[in-house]
mmCIF file of C-alpha atoms in Angstrom:
data_model
loop_
_atom_site.group_PDB
_atom_site.id
_atom_site.type_symbol
_atom_site.label_atom_id
_atom_site.label_comp_id
_atom_site.label_asym_id
_atom_site.label_seq_id
_atom_site.Cartn_x
_atom_site.Cartn_y
_atom_site.Cartn_z
ATOM 1 C CA GLN A 968 58.212 -0.401 37.307
ATOM 2 C CA VAL A 969 55.223 -1.443 39.384
ATOM 3 C CA GLN A 970 55.589 -4.946 40.793
ATOM 4 C CA LEU A 971 53.310 -6.964 43.016
ATOM 5 C CA VAL A 972 54.548 -10.389 44.092
ATOM 6 C CA GLU A 973 52.287 -12.737 46.033
ATOM 7 C CA SER A 974 53.463 -15.594 48.194
ATOM 8 C CA GLY A 975 52.157 -17.926 50.870
ATOM 9 C CA GLY A 976 49.851 -20.139 48.860
ATOM 10 C CA GLY A 977 49.797 -23.902 49.134
ATOM 11 C CA VAL A 978 47.725 -26.920 50.079
ATOM 12 C CA VAL A 979 45.847 -26.680 53.380
ATOM 13 C CA GLN A 980 43.225 -28.824 55.078
ATOM 14 C CA PRO A 981 39.676 -27.563 55.563
ATOM 15 C CA GLY A 982 39.330 -25.551 58.753
ATOM 16 C CA ARG A 983 42.992 -24.558 58.853
ATOM 17 C CA SER A 984 44.583 -21.153 58.291
ATOM 18 C CA LEU A 985 46.930 -19.584 55.784
ATOM 19 C CA ARG A 986 48.448 -16.117 55.391
ATOM 20 C CA LEU A 987 49.141 -14.656 51.986
ATOM 21 C CA SER A 988 51.612 -11.843 51.397
ATOM 22 C CA CYS A 989 52.013 -9.403 48.538
ATOM 23 C CA ALA A 990 55.293 -7.495 48.262
ATOM 24 C CA ALA A 991 55.000 -4.217 46.383
ATOM 25 C CA SER A 992 57.710 -2.189 44.671
ATOM 26 C CA GLY A 993 58.169 0.498 42.050
ATOM 27 C CA PHE A 994 55.728 3.012 43.545
ATOM 28 C CA THR A 995 54.839 4.722 46.836
ATOM 29 C CA PHE A 996 53.024 1.953 48.684
ATOM 30 C CA SER A 997 51.456 4.216 51.309
ATOM 31 C CA ASN A 998 49.602 6.243 48.659
ATOM 32 C CA TYR A 999 47.485 3.335 47.432
ATOM 33 C CA GLY A 1000 44.654 1.101 48.509
ATOM 34 C CA PHE A 1001 44.797 -2.595 47.647
ATOM 35 C CA HIS A 1002 42.494 -5.480 46.888
ATOM 36 C CA TRP A 1003 42.595 -9.236 46.943
ATOM 37 C CA VAL A 1004 40.796 -10.906 44.032
ATOM 38 C CA ARG A 1005 40.504 -14.655 43.530
ATOM 39 C CA GLN A 1006 39.841 -16.976 40.637
ATOM 40 C CA ALA A 1007 38.779 -20.572 41.153
ATOM 41 C CA PRO A 1008 40.283 -23.023 38.640
ATOM 42 C CA GLY A 1009 38.669 -22.501 35.245
ATOM 43 C CA LYS A 1010 36.271 -19.892 36.623
ATOM 44 C CA GLY A 1011 35.809 -16.140 36.616
ATOM 45 C CA LEU A 1012 37.068 -13.396 38.879
ATOM 46 C CA GLU A 1013 35.749 -12.731 42.378
ATOM 47 C CA TRP A 1014 36.653 -9.710 44.479
ATOM 48 C CA VAL A 1015 37.557 -10.724 48.051
ATOM 49 C CA ALA A 1016 38.693 -7.760 50.140
ATOM 50 C CA TYR A 1017 39.904 -4.167 50.064
ATOM 51 C CA ILE A 1018 42.023 -2.004 52.358
ATOM 52 C CA SER A 1019 42.435 1.736 52.016
ATOM 53 C CA TYR A 1020 45.760 3.537 51.594
ATOM 54 C CA ASP A 1021 46.040 4.223 55.316
ATOM 55 C CA GLY A 1022 44.369 1.043 56.576
ATOM 56 C CA SER A 1023 41.388 2.926 57.984
ATOM 57 C CA ASP A 1024 38.819 1.238 55.731
ATOM 58 C CA GLU A 1025 38.330 -2.441 55.014
ATOM 59 C CA PHE A 1026 35.633 -4.146 52.954
ATOM 60 C CA TYR A 1027 34.968 -7.840 52.461
ATOM 61 C CA GLU A 1028 32.935 -10.082 50.238
ATOM 62 C CA ASP A 1029 30.172 -11.702 52.303
ATOM 63 C CA SER A 1030 31.410 -15.295 52.073
ATOM 64 C CA VAL A 1031 34.781 -14.384 53.649
ATOM 65 C CA LYS A 1032 33.566 -11.853 56.201
ATOM 66 C CA GLY A 1033 34.599 -12.958 59.689
ATOM 67 C CA ARG A 1034 37.072 -15.515 58.308
ATOM 68 C CA PHE A 1035 39.528 -13.413 56.262
ATOM 69 C CA THR A 1036 41.389 -10.291 57.359
ATOM 70 C CA ILE A 1037 43.195 -7.911 55.048
ATOM 71 C CA SER A 1038 46.052 -5.837 56.460
ATOM 72 C CA ARG A 1039 49.103 -3.893 55.367
ATOM 73 C CA ASP A 1040 52.547 -2.955 56.655
ATOM 74 C CA SER A 1041 53.816 0.204 55.020
ATOM 75 C CA SER A 1042 57.238 -0.211 56.634
ATOM 76 C CA LYS A 1043 57.611 -3.409 54.606
ATOM 77 C CA ASN A 1044 55.598 -2.358 51.537
ATOM 78 C CA THR A 1045 53.575 -5.520 52.008
ATOM 79 C CA LEU A 1046 49.907 -6.437 51.859
ATOM 80 C CA TYR A 1047 48.509 -9.459 53.688
ATOM 81 C CA LEU A 1048 45.463 -11.702 53.675
ATOM 82 C CA GLN A 1049 44.944 -13.812 56.787
ATOM 83 C CA MET A 1050 42.598 -16.659 55.892
ATOM 84 C CA ASN A 1051 41.049 -18.683 58.716
ATOM 85 C CA SER A 1052 38.507 -21.516 58.748
ATOM 86 C CA LEU A 1053 39.302 -22.329 55.139
ATOM 87 C CA ARG A 1054 36.749 -24.205 53.047
ATOM 88 C CA ALA A 1055 37.016 -26.194 49.843
ATOM 89 C CA GLU A 1056 35.252 -23.369 48.003
ATOM 90 C CA ASP A 1057 38.125 -21.009 48.892
ATOM 91 C CA THR A 1058 40.349 -22.937 46.490
ATOM 92 C CA ALA A 1059 41.567 -20.410 43.939
ATOM 93 C CA VAL A 1060 44.429 -18.351 42.623
ATOM 94 C CA TYR A 1061 44.603 -15.264 44.826
ATOM 95 C CA TYR A 1062 45.747 -12.037 43.207
ATOM 96 C CA CYS A 1063 46.701 -8.842 44.941
ATOM 97 C CA ALA A 1064 45.765 -5.785 42.920
ATOM 98 C CA ARG A 1065 46.428 -2.109 43.356
ATOM 99 C CA LYS A 1066 43.478 0.256 43.574
ATOM 100 C CA TYR A 1067 43.317 2.784 40.763
ATOM 101 C CA LEU A 1068 44.338 6.170 42.166
ATOM 102 C CA GLY A 1069 41.407 8.511 42.583
ATOM 103 C CA TYR A 1070 38.490 9.091 44.900
ATOM 104 C CA ASN A 1071 36.232 6.013 44.983
ATOM 105 C CA MET A 1072 37.919 4.634 41.876
ATOM 106 C CA TYR A 1073 37.656 1.019 42.998
ATOM 107 C CA TYR A 1074 39.253 -0.533 39.953
ATOM 108 C CA PHE A 1075 42.389 -2.645 39.713
ATOM 109 C CA ASP A 1076 45.194 -1.066 37.739
ATOM 110 C CA TYR A 1077 48.088 -3.446 38.493
ATOM 111 C CA TRP A 1078 47.948 -7.099 39.428
ATOM 112 C CA GLY A 1079 50.383 -9.632 40.765
ATOM 113 C CA GLN A 1080 50.880 -13.014 39.130
ATOM 114 C CA GLY A 1081 48.825 -14.739 41.818
ATOM 115 C CA THR A 1082 49.361 -17.507 44.335
ATOM 116 C CA LEU A 1083 47.378 -20.755 44.349
ATOM 117 C CA VAL A 1084 45.526 -21.814 47.477
ATOM 118 C CA THR A 1085 44.164 -25.357 47.512
ATOM 119 C CA VAL A 1086 41.903 -26.399 50.372
ATOM 120 C CA SER A 1087 41.706 -30.159 50.495
ATOM 121 C CA SER A 1088 41.905 -32.997 52.975
ATOM 122 C CA GLU B 1191 24.693 -7.244 45.107
ATOM 123 C CA ILE B 1192 24.879 -5.969 41.536
ATOM 124 C CA VAL B 1193 24.946 -8.807 39.027
ATOM 125 C CA LEU B 1194 26.782 -8.225 35.760
ATOM 126 C CA THR B 1195 25.734 -10.384 32.818
ATOM 127 C CA GLN B 1196 28.104 -10.591 29.868
ATOM 128 C CA SER B 1197 27.148 -11.683 26.392
ATOM 129 C CA PRO B 1198 27.882 -13.566 24.337
ATOM 130 C CA ALA B 1199 29.760 -16.156 26.352
ATOM 131 C CA THR B 1200 31.967 -16.855 23.353
ATOM 132 C CA LEU B 1201 32.669 -14.766 20.277
ATOM 133 C CA SER B 1202 34.317 -16.493 17.315
ATOM 134 C CA LEU B 1203 35.944 -14.017 14.960
ATOM 135 C CA SER B 1204 38.856 -13.689 12.571
ATOM 136 C CA PRO B 1205 41.790 -11.258 12.875
ATOM 137 C CA GLY B 1206 40.852 -7.903 11.417
ATOM 138 C CA GLU B 1207 37.178 -8.241 12.312
ATOM 139 C CA ARG B 1208 35.310 -5.999 14.724
ATOM 140 C CA ALA B 1209 34.341 -7.384 18.140
ATOM 141 C CA THR B 1210 31.501 -6.041 20.249
ATOM 142 C CA LEU B 1211 31.081 -7.367 23.785
ATOM 143 C CA SER B 1212 28.148 -6.581 26.047
ATOM 144 C CA CYS B 1213 27.809 -6.186 29.813
ATOM 145 C CA ARG B 1214 24.445 -5.618 31.469
ATOM 146 C CA ALA B 1215 24.055 -4.621 35.135
ATOM 147 C CA SER B 1216 21.134 -5.697 37.325
ATOM 148 C CA GLN B 1217 20.764 -2.084 38.466
ATOM 149 C CA SER B 1218 22.262 1.210 37.427
ATOM 150 C CA VAL B 1219 25.967 1.710 38.064
ATOM 151 C CA SER B 1220 26.083 5.088 36.309
ATOM 152 C CA SER B 1221 29.443 5.071 34.486
ATOM 153 C CA SER B 1222 31.230 3.086 37.185
ATOM 154 C CA LEU B 1223 32.331 0.189 35.035
ATOM 155 C CA ALA B 1224 35.648 -1.215 33.871
ATOM 156 C CA TRP B 1225 36.804 -3.815 31.367
ATOM 157 C CA TYR B 1226 39.717 -6.227 31.786
ATOM 158 C CA GLN B 1227 41.492 -8.619 29.439
ATOM 159 C CA GLN B 1228 42.903 -11.910 30.681
ATOM 160 C CA LYS B 1229 45.096 -14.321 28.746
ATOM 161 C CA PRO B 1230 45.778 -17.913 29.882
ATOM 162 C CA GLY B 1231 48.162 -18.107 32.816
ATOM 163 C CA GLN B 1232 48.252 -14.330 33.235
ATOM 164 C CA PRO B 1233 46.544 -11.880 35.576
ATOM 165 C CA PRO B 1234 43.886 -9.580 34.185
ATOM 166 C CA ARG B 1235 44.865 -6.262 32.631
ATOM 167 C CA LEU B 1236 42.828 -3.092 32.973
ATOM 168 C CA LEU B 1237 41.629 -1.863 29.579
ATOM 169 C CA ILE B 1238 38.843 0.632 30.213
ATOM 170 C CA TYR B 1239 37.646 2.438 33.352
ATOM 171 C CA GLU B 1240 34.669 4.679 34.014
ATOM 172 C CA ALA B 1241 32.947 3.042 31.033
ATOM 173 C CA SER B 1242 34.893 4.809 28.297
ATOM 174 C CA ASN B 1243 38.370 5.837 29.444
ATOM 175 C CA ARG B 1244 41.306 3.844 28.124
ATOM 176 C CA ALA B 1245 43.862 2.852 30.736
ATOM 177 C CA THR B 1246 47.556 3.585 30.333
ATOM 178 C CA ASP B 1247 49.166 2.087 27.203
ATOM 179 C CA ILE B 1248 45.938 0.550 25.927
ATOM 180 C CA PRO B 1249 45.710 0.737 22.117
ATOM 181 C CA ALA B 1250 43.111 2.960 20.516
ATOM 182 C CA ARG B 1251 41.379 -0.017 18.890
ATOM 183 C CA PHE B 1252 39.810 -0.703 22.289
ATOM 184 C CA SER B 1253 36.857 1.501 23.169
ATOM 185 C CA GLY B 1254 34.112 1.395 25.769
ATOM 186 C CA SER B 1255 30.682 2.929 25.876
ATOM 187 C CA GLY B 1256 27.461 2.913 27.847
ATOM 188 C CA SER B 1257 25.999 4.088 31.131
ATOM 189 C CA GLY B 1258 23.348 3.032 33.596
ATOM 190 C CA THR B 1259 22.826 -0.697 32.995
ATOM 191 C CA ASP B 1260 24.079 -1.328 29.459
ATOM 192 C CA PHE B 1261 27.719 -1.238 28.436
ATOM 193 C CA SER B 1262 29.838 -2.424 25.559
ATOM 194 C CA LEU B 1263 33.470 -2.985 24.747
ATOM 195 C CA THR B 1264 34.465 -2.707 21.097
ATOM 196 C CA ILE B 1265 37.685 -3.878 19.512
ATOM 197 C CA SER B 1266 37.701 -2.168 16.132
ATOM 198 C CA SER B 1267 40.002 -4.591 14.335
ATOM 199 C CA LEU B 1268 41.147 -7.732 16.103
ATOM 200 C CA GLU B 1269 44.873 -8.325 16.388
ATOM 201 C CA PRO B 1270 46.210 -11.843 17.110
ATOM 202 C CA GLU B 1271 47.073 -10.821 20.685
ATOM 203 C CA ASP B 1272 43.468 -9.744 21.386
ATOM 204 C CA PHE B 1273 42.111 -13.298 21.552
ATOM 205 C CA ALA B 1274 41.470 -13.673 25.271
ATOM 206 C CA VAL B 1275 38.788 -13.537 27.950
ATOM 207 C CA TYR B 1276 37.230 -10.176 28.777
ATOM 208 C CA TYR B 1277 35.555 -9.252 32.054
ATOM 209 C CA CYS B 1278 33.520 -6.260 33.088
ATOM 210 C CA GLN B 1279 33.560 -5.004 36.702
ATOM 211 C CA GLN B 1280 31.426 -2.472 38.548
ATOM 212 C CA ARG B 1281 32.395 -0.144 41.391
ATOM 213 C CA GLY B 1282 28.942 1.371 41.846
ATOM 214 C CA ASN B 1283 28.120 -0.634 44.974
ATOM 215 C CA TRP B 1284 29.826 -2.921 47.454
ATOM 216 C CA PRO B 1285 30.606 -5.707 46.954
ATOM 217 C CA LEU B 1286 32.583 -5.056 43.816
ATOM 218 C CA THR B 1287 31.462 -7.579 41.231
ATOM 219 C CA PHE B 1288 32.637 -8.977 37.910
ATOM 220 C CA GLY B 1289 30.742 -10.343 34.977
ATOM 221 C CA GLY B 1290 31.150 -13.977 34.018
ATOM 222 C CA GLY B 1291 33.407 -13.169 31.070
ATOM 223 C CA THR B 1292 33.343 -13.310 27.281
ATOM 224 C CA THR B 1293 35.870 -15.439 25.441
ATOM 225 C CA VAL B 1294 37.010 -13.998 22.124
ATOM 226 C CA GLU B 1295 38.346 -16.930 20.130
ATOM 227 C CA ILE B 1296 39.858 -17.312 16.691
ATOM 228 C CA LYS B 1297 37.352 -18.496 14.124
#
């Protein structure tokens, strides 16, 4: 079955960096694009970043552009989110989510359980 | 950025009743809209994509309709497991955006 398992969250000081990972299994990783979506405590969902199936396309939400980098390693079936210059407002549960298969079908058909990132001094 | 406005914020209903949730886009997204269900402590689950297509294993009591700027999600007869938060999401333009959510609570 499809599984996405995030890791790498934790407490970090403002201005520092953190790298999240998402290990995928149960499907052909290299056929799919992936997203990162976050949810601040008690708040709604916010899309963060997207990477295409082959890594050739990346898109970012404006507030993370230049600070966050999405990447993938198909040899390890793993998705990453490198987060630099972290701010208090980046505090959230970060979910990795698989892109729905289909041209321009930028929906999220499977989600991981999420990893909590807390930015605090 | 396309803003999605969901209404009502909270819907108080009893099991067996019909629920109708609304999502309005700040500009046309054609049929490029999805609905998700989220329960406490869980990730969201895709219910509906392209405005009216049920995702895999989603019960027939869930249906979606609409196009352009006005969309709705209908749950024909609420089951106990349907009490949750529901989000709409558009793929018509980058950045992808979500609505603020509608909580369906037990009356």
